[in-house]
Coordinates of C-alpha atoms and ligand atoms in Angstrom, one line a residue:
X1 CA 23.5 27.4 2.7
X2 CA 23.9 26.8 -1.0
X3 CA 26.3 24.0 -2.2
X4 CA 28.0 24.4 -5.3
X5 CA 29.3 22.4 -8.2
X6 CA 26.6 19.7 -9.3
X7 CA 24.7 22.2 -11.1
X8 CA 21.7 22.6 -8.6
X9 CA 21.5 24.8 -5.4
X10 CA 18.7 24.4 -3.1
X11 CA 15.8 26.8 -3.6
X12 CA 13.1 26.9 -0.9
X13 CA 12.0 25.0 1.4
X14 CA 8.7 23.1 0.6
X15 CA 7.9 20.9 3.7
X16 CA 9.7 21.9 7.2
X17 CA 11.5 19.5 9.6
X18 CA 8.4 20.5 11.9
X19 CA 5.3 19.6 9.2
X20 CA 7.4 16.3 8.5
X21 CA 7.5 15.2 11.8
X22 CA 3.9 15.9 13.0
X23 CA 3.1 13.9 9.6
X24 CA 5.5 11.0 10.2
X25 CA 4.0 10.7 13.8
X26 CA 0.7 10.1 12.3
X27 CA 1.7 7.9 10.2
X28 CA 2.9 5.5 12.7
X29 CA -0.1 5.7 14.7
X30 CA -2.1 4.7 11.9
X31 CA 0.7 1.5 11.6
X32 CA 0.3 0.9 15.3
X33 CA -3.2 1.1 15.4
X34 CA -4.0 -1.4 12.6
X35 CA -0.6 -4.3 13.5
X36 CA -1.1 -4.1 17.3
X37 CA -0.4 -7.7 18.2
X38 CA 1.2 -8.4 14.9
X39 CA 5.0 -9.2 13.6
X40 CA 5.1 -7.0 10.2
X41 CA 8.9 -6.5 8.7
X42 CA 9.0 -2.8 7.7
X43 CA 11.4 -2.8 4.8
X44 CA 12.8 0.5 3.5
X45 CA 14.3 1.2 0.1
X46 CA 17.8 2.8 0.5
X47 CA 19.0 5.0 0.1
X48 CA 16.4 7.3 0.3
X49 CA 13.9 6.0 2.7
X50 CA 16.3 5.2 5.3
X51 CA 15.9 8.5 7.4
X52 CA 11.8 8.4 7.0
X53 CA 12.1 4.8 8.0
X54 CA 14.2 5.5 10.8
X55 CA 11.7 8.0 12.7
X56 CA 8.8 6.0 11.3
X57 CA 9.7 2.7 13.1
X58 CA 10.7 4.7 16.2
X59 CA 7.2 6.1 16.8
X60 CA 5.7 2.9 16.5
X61 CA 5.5 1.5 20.2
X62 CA 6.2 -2.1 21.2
X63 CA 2.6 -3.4 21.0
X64 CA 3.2 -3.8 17.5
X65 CA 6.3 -6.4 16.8
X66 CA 8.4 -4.6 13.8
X67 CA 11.4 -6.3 11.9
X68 CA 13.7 -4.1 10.0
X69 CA 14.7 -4.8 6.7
X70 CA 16.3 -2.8 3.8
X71 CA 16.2 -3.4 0.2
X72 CA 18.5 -1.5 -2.4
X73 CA 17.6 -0.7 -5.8
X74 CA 19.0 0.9 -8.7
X75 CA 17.5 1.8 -11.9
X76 CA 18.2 0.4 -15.4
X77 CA 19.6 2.6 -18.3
X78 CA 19.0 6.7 -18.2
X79 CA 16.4 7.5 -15.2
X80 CA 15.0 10.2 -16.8
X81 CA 13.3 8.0 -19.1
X82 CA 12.7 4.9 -16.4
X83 CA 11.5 2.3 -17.7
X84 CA 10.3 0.7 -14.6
X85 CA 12.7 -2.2 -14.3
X86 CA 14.6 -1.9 -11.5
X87 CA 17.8 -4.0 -10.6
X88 CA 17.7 -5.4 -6.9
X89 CA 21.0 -4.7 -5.9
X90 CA 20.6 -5.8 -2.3
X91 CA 17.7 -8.2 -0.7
X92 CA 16.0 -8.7 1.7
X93 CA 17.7 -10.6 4.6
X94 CA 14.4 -12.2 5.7
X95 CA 11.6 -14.2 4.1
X96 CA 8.9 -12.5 2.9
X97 CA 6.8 -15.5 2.8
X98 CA 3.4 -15.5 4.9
X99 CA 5.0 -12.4 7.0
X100 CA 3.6 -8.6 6.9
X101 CA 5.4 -6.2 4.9
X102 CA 5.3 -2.7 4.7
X103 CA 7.4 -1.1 1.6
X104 CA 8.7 2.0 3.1
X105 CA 10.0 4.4 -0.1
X106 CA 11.4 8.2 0.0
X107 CA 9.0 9.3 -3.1
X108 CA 6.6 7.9 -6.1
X109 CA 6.8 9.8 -9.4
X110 CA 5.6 7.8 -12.5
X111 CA 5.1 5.2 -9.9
X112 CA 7.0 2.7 -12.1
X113 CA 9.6 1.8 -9.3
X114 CA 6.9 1.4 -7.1
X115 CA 4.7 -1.1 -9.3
X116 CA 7.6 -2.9 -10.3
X117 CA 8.6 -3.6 -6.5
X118 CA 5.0 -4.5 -5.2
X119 CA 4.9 -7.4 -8.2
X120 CA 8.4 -8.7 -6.7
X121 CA 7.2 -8.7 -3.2
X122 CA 3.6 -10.0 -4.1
X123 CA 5.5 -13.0 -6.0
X124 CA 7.3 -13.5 -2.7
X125 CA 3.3 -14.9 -0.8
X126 CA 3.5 -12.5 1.9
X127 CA 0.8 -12.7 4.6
X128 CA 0.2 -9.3 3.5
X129 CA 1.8 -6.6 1.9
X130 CA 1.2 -2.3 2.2
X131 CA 3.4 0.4 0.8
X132 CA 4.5 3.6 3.1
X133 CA 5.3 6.3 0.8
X134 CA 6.7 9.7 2.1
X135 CA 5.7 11.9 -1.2
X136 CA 3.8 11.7 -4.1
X137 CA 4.4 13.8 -7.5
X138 CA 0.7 12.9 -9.5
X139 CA 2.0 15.3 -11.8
X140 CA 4.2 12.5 -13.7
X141 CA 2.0 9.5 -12.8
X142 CA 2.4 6.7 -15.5
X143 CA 0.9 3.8 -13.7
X144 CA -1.8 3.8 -10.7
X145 CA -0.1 2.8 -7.5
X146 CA -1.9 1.6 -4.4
X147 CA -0.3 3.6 -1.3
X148 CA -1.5 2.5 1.8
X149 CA 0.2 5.1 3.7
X150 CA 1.3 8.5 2.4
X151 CA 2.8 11.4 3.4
X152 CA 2.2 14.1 1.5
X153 CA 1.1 14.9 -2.6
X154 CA 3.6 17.5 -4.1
X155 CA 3.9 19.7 -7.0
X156 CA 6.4 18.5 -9.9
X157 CA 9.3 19.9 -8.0
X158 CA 12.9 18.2 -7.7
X159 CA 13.0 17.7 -4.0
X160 CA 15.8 16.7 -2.2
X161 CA 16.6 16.2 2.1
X162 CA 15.4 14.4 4.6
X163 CA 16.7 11.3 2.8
X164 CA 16.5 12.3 -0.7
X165 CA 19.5 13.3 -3.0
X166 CA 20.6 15.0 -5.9
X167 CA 23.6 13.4 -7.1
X168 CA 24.1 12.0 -3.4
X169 CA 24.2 15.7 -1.9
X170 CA 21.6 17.1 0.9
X171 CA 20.5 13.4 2.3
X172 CA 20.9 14.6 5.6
X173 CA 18.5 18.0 5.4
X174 CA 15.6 17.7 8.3
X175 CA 13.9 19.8 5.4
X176 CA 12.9 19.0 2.4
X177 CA 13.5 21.3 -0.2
X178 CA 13.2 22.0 -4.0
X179 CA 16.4 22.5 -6.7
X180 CA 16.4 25.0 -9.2
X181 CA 19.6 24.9 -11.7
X182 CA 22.4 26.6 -10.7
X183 CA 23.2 29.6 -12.6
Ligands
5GP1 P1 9.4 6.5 -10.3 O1 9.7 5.1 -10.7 O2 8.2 6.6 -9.4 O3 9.4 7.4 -11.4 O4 10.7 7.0 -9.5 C1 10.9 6.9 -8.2 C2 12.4 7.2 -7.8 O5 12.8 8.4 -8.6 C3 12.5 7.6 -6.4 O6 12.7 6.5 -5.6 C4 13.7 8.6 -6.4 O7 14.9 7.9 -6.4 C5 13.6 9.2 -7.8 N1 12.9 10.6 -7.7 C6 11.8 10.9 -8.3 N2 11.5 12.2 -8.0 C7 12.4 12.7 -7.2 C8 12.7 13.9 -6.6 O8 11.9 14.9 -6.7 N3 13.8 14.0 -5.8 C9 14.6 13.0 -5.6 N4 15.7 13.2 -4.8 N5 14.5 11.8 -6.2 C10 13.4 11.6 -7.0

């Protein structure tokens, strides 16, 4: 169970496959309830956000009429010190203008990334425009983010699976757990 060599092993688990899921499914009832009848593109920020998306979107049923979309980012400089501005290494395929969006992202931690990525898409004149956020870390808030639909608040843990990395390692966890340094 414990992977070696990038100077982090996993720790303990902090949300199970099982609470995620129950979580994600309420999630999408909440999106179904309020776009039933609607077209709204649900675009999801790789890498990380791409397995939440994936059993998001599938437990949305068809009265709601969802587009998939991806963006990619990456970060400028050292991400330890973000500075918020983000570098859009792959777009959107459709336009955002007068459609619903939903922003799905893995996790918000000074909420920098997030902020910067809501004025791009507001710039854009979509119909509307909500965020989908799997975790929040208030701990290291820098800016107030508006997130329409959230998973869960954490503690200021490094947490990787279920999507998220640590140097690209543990992505395809069904938990999500924290890192501790490797010793
Ligand atoms: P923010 O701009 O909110 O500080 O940073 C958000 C990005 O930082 C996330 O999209 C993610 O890539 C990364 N990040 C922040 N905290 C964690 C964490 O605990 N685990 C992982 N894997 N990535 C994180």
């Amino acid at each position: 169970m414990i992977a070696e060599g990038c100077g982090y092993k996993l720790d303990n688990i902090m949300l199970s496959g099982g609470v995620i899921q129950r979580r994600v499914s309420e999630l999408a009832a909440e999106i179904e309830a309020e776009y039933r009848g609607r077209e709204v593109i649900v675009t999801g920020v790789l890498k990380g956000a791409a397995i939440f998306m994936s059993d998001l979107v599938r437990r949305v049923g068809p009265s709601v009429d969802i587009r998939m979309d991806f963006i990619a980012v990456s970060s400028y400089g050292n991400s330890s010190a973000s500075s918020g501005a983000v570098k859009i290494v792959k777009d959107m395929d459709t336009y955002a203008e007068d459609k619903n969006v939903i922003l799905v992202e893995d996790i918000v931690d000074t909420g920098l990334t997030l902020a910067y990525l809501r004025d791009m898409f507001t710039a854009r004149g979509p119909g509307s425009f909500k965020t989908c956020v799997l975790l929040e870390k208030p701990a290291r808030k820098k800016v107030d983010t508006v997130i329409d639909y959230k998973g869960f608040t954490i503690e200021d843990v490094f947490v990787v699976g279920y999507g998220l990395d640590y140097a690209g390692r543990w992505r395809h966890l069904p938990d999500i757990w924290g890192v501790v340094p490797e010793k």
